[in-house]
């Protein structure tokens, strides 16, 4: 058999030896009339003899690792190594199918984005974001979320504190003007959401309104 550097091909070749030991229809025999273990007298010896004759497992670390496992199973189970190889071959075939699908999906995902923008970007209507209006909208959202939990004066204070803190953090984190376009606004909000868990801290002492969301490199 042709030597291969891939473990799945080596396992498939060894599993083919087990199937072919039952004749031209060995695979069908194993599928419809599986014999009791051990499935074939001296089949384990045949498989190990094939590996020793090729010496191909020495040329690749994965083959060496595979042969160590096969020999360990053979020492413990004898011809039971045949079932081990058949199961291993089946598992690797399933993994290969999943790998091919994942690779194809990742390729399609990476190409869909640029294709979408190239197709529809020219027909996009761009509208500038009025920062003051967004600021008021954010305050209204926070106020609505807190209404009923505290009295009106506390709700107003927390809404102002939260919104002012958020926009001040954005400006300090990016070191330039606050967002004026939808794209800039998306980047800023994405930054806050993505890093909030590990970069948000509060000052136990001192003025709370002096705290802000910092970038990781500022304190690590």
Short mmCIF file of C-alpha atoms in Angstrom, two decimals:
data_model
loop_
_atom_site.label_atom_id
_atom_site.label_comp_id
_atom_site.label_asym_id
_atom_site.label_seq_id
_atom_site.Cartn_x
_atom_site.Cartn_y
_atom_site.Cartn_z
CA UNK A 1 0.00 0.00 0.00
CA UNK A 2 1.08 3.55 -0.66
CA UNK A 3 2.60 5.25 2.32
CA UNK A 4 0.73 8.21 3.74
CA UNK A 5 1.51 10.92 6.24
CA UNK A 6 -2.12 11.21 7.38
CA UNK A 7 -3.35 9.17 10.34
CA UNK A 8 -6.84 8.76 8.88
CA UNK A 9 -5.43 7.21 5.71
CA UNK A 10 -3.20 4.85 7.70
CA UNK A 11 -6.12 3.73 9.87
CA UNK A 12 -8.33 3.30 6.81
CA UNK A 13 -5.67 1.15 5.15
CA UNK A 14 -5.39 -1.08 8.22
CA UNK A 15 -9.17 -1.32 8.55
CA UNK A 16 -9.32 -2.33 4.89
CA UNK A 17 -7.04 -5.26 5.71
CA UNK A 18 -9.51 -6.42 8.33
CA UNK A 19 -12.43 -6.16 5.91
CA UNK A 20 -10.58 -7.80 3.03
CA UNK A 21 -9.72 -10.77 5.26
CA UNK A 22 -13.35 -11.83 4.86
CA UNK A 23 -13.06 -11.90 1.08
CA UNK A 24 -14.25 -9.57 -1.70
CA UNK A 25 -17.43 -8.78 0.26
CA UNK A 26 -15.70 -8.41 3.60
CA UNK A 27 -17.27 -5.03 4.35
CA UNK A 28 -20.76 -6.42 3.67
CA UNK A 29 -20.04 -9.47 5.82
CA UNK A 30 -19.05 -7.29 8.75
CA UNK A 31 -22.11 -5.09 8.22
CA UNK A 32 -24.82 -7.76 7.97
CA UNK A 33 -23.27 -10.80 9.68
CA UNK A 34 -20.75 -9.54 12.23
CA UNK A 35 -18.89 -12.49 13.77
CA UNK A 36 -18.27 -12.79 17.47
CA UNK A 37 -14.94 -11.47 18.78
CA UNK A 38 -12.23 -12.21 18.04
CA UNK A 39 -13.47 -11.43 14.55
CA UNK A 40 -10.61 -13.21 12.76
CA UNK A 41 -7.88 -15.56 13.87
CA UNK A 42 -4.44 -13.87 13.66
CA UNK A 43 -5.96 -10.72 12.11
CA UNK A 44 -4.17 -8.59 14.68
CA UNK A 45 -0.87 -10.17 13.72
CA UNK A 46 -1.57 -9.46 10.05
CA UNK A 47 -2.19 -5.78 10.73
CA UNK A 48 0.93 -5.36 12.83
CA UNK A 49 2.96 -7.27 10.25
CA UNK A 50 1.77 -4.85 7.56
CA UNK A 51 2.87 -1.88 9.66
CA UNK A 52 6.28 -3.44 10.33
CA UNK A 53 6.81 -4.23 6.65
CA UNK A 54 6.12 -0.68 5.50
CA UNK A 55 8.04 1.05 8.31
CA UNK A 56 6.07 4.11 7.27
CA UNK A 57 4.97 4.86 10.83
CA UNK A 58 8.56 5.86 11.68
CA UNK A 59 8.48 8.71 9.17
CA UNK A 60 5.72 10.66 10.92
CA UNK A 61 5.05 11.31 14.64
CA UNK A 62 1.33 10.63 14.24
CA UNK A 63 2.04 7.22 12.74
CA UNK A 64 4.41 6.39 15.58
CA UNK A 65 1.76 7.41 18.12
CA UNK A 66 -0.89 5.40 16.28
CA UNK A 67 1.24 2.26 16.20
CA UNK A 68 1.96 2.54 19.93
CA UNK A 69 -1.77 2.56 20.62
CA UNK A 70 -2.45 -0.31 18.24
CA UNK A 71 0.26 -2.46 19.81
CA UNK A 72 -1.02 -1.66 23.31
CA UNK A 73 -4.53 -2.77 22.34
CA UNK A 74 -3.12 -5.90 20.69
CA UNK A 75 -1.23 -6.85 23.86
CA UNK A 76 -4.39 -6.48 25.96
CA UNK A 77 -7.05 -7.77 23.56
CA UNK A 78 -5.24 -9.80 20.93
CA UNK A 79 -7.39 -9.94 17.83
CA UNK A 80 -9.72 -7.43 19.46
CA UNK A 81 -7.46 -4.83 17.90
CA UNK A 82 -9.46 -5.43 14.71
CA UNK A 83 -12.62 -4.02 16.26
CA UNK A 84 -10.55 -1.16 17.63
CA UNK A 85 -9.29 -0.27 14.16
CA UNK A 86 -12.72 -0.56 12.57
CA UNK A 87 -14.20 1.77 15.18
CA UNK A 88 -11.28 4.18 14.87
CA UNK A 89 -11.67 4.22 11.10
CA UNK A 90 -15.38 5.01 11.42
CA UNK A 91 -14.74 7.81 13.92
CA UNK A 92 -12.08 9.40 11.73
CA UNK A 93 -14.39 9.27 8.71
CA UNK A 94 -17.07 11.12 10.67
CA UNK A 95 -14.52 13.68 11.87
CA UNK A 96 -13.30 14.23 8.32
CA UNK A 97 -16.85 14.94 7.13
CA UNK A 98 -17.27 17.51 9.91
CA UNK A 99 -13.88 19.05 9.15
CA UNK A 100 -14.68 19.43 5.45
CA UNK A 101 -18.04 21.02 6.27
CA UNK A 102 -16.46 23.40 8.82
CA UNK A 103 -13.78 24.44 6.35
CA UNK A 104 -16.33 25.07 3.62
CA UNK A 105 -18.52 27.06 6.02
CA UNK A 106 -15.58 29.19 7.20
CA UNK A 107 -14.59 29.89 3.60
CA UNK A 108 -18.13 30.87 2.67
CA UNK A 109 -18.46 33.05 5.77
CA UNK A 110 -15.27 34.95 4.98
CA UNK A 111 -16.34 35.59 1.40
CA UNK A 112 -19.97 36.54 2.04
CA UNK A 113 -19.12 39.74 3.94
CA UNK A 114 -16.99 41.40 1.24
CA UNK A 115 -19.39 40.19 -1.44
CA UNK A 116 -22.36 41.68 0.40
CA UNK A 117 -20.66 45.05 0.86
CA UNK A 118 -19.46 45.10 -2.75
CA UNK A 119 -23.01 44.42 -3.94
CA UNK A 120 -25.05 46.69 -1.69
CA UNK A 121 -22.63 49.34 -0.46
CA UNK A 122 -23.29 51.63 -3.41
CA UNK A 123 -27.05 51.56 -2.75
CA UNK A 124 -26.70 52.28 0.98
CA UNK A 125 -28.20 55.52 2.23
CA UNK A 126 -25.78 57.09 4.69
CA UNK A 127 -27.22 59.28 7.42
CA UNK A 128 -25.12 61.17 9.93
CA UNK A 129 -25.85 60.51 13.59
CA UNK A 130 -26.72 63.57 15.62
CA UNK A 131 -24.85 62.99 18.84
CA UNK A 132 -27.11 65.05 21.10
CA UNK A 133 -30.17 63.15 19.98
CA UNK A 134 -28.47 59.82 20.63
CA UNK A 135 -27.34 61.05 24.03
CA UNK A 136 -30.92 61.90 24.96
CA UNK A 137 -32.19 58.60 23.56
CA UNK A 138 -29.69 56.68 25.67
CA UNK A 139 -30.74 58.61 28.77
CA UNK A 140 -34.39 57.84 28.03
CA UNK A 141 -33.61 54.13 27.71
CA UNK A 142 -31.78 54.05 31.03
CA UNK A 143 -34.53 56.04 32.71
CA UNK A 144 -37.17 53.62 31.45
CA UNK A 145 -35.16 50.63 32.68
CA UNK A 146 -34.77 52.11 36.19
CA UNK A 147 -38.28 53.51 36.59
CA UNK A 148 -40.10 51.71 39.38
CA UNK A 149 -36.94 50.55 41.08
CA UNK A 150 -36.09 53.89 42.70
CA UNK A 151 -37.78 57.21 43.33
CA UNK A 152 -37.74 59.75 40.46
CA UNK A 153 -34.82 61.80 41.75
CA UNK A 154 -32.62 58.71 42.17
CA UNK A 155 -33.62 57.45 38.71
CA UNK A 156 -32.68 60.79 37.15
CA UNK A 157 -29.35 60.84 38.95
CA UNK A 158 -28.44 57.27 37.97
CA UNK A 159 -29.52 57.85 34.36
CA UNK A 160 -27.35 60.95 34.06
CA UNK A 161 -24.43 59.23 35.78
CA UNK A 162 -24.66 56.10 33.60
CA UNK A 163 -25.00 57.87 30.26
CA UNK A 164 -22.37 60.51 31.00
CA UNK A 165 -19.98 57.84 32.23
CA UNK A 166 -20.50 55.73 29.12
CA UNK A 167 -19.86 58.55 26.66
CA UNK A 168 -16.93 59.88 28.67
CA UNK A 169 -15.42 56.38 28.66
CA UNK A 170 -15.79 56.14 24.90
CA UNK A 171 -13.99 59.42 24.36
CA UNK A 172 -11.17 58.55 26.76
CA UNK A 173 -10.71 55.05 25.35
CA UNK A 174 -10.40 56.09 21.74
CA UNK A 175 -8.62 59.41 22.29
CA UNK A 176 -10.58 61.31 19.67
CA UNK A 177 -13.97 62.86 19.06
CA UNK A 178 -17.16 61.07 19.92
CA UNK A 179 -18.98 59.22 17.11
CA UNK A 180 -20.71 61.22 14.42
CA UNK A 181 -21.54 58.43 11.94
CA UNK A 182 -23.34 55.09 12.31
CA UNK A 183 -20.12 53.21 11.57
CA UNK A 184 -18.17 55.03 14.29
CA UNK A 185 -20.97 54.57 16.76
CA UNK A 186 -21.08 50.84 16.05
CA UNK A 187 -17.34 50.52 16.66
CA UNK A 188 -17.51 52.38 19.97
CA UNK A 189 -20.45 50.44 21.34
CA UNK A 190 -18.94 47.15 20.21
CA UNK A 191 -15.74 48.05 22.07
CA UNK A 192 -17.65 48.70 25.29
CA UNK A 193 -19.67 45.49 25.08
CA UNK A 194 -16.71 43.32 24.12
CA UNK A 195 -14.38 44.52 26.88
CA UNK A 196 -16.85 45.41 29.63
CA UNK A 197 -16.42 42.17 31.61
CA UNK A 198 -12.67 42.35 32.01
CA UNK A 199 -11.96 46.08 31.78
CA UNK A 200 -14.74 47.67 33.82
CA UNK A 201 -13.77 48.66 37.33
CA UNK A 202 -15.12 51.02 39.96
CA UNK A 203 -13.21 53.15 42.41
CA UNK A 204 -14.00 52.15 45.99
CA UNK A 205 -12.71 55.52 47.18
CA UNK A 206 -12.89 58.89 45.52
CA UNK A 207 -15.48 60.33 43.16
CA UNK A 208 -17.44 57.70 41.25
CA UNK A 209 -17.92 59.99 38.26
CA UNK A 210 -14.14 60.00 37.72
CA UNK A 211 -14.15 56.28 36.92
CA UNK A 212 -14.33 55.07 33.35
CA UNK A 213 -13.92 52.00 31.16
CA UNK A 214 -10.23 51.61 30.45
CA UNK A 215 -8.32 49.67 27.87
CA UNK A 216 -6.48 46.58 29.02
CA UNK A 217 -2.97 47.96 28.41
CA UNK A 218 -3.63 50.88 30.77
CA UNK A 219 -3.46 48.76 33.90
CA UNK A 220 -1.85 45.44 32.92
#
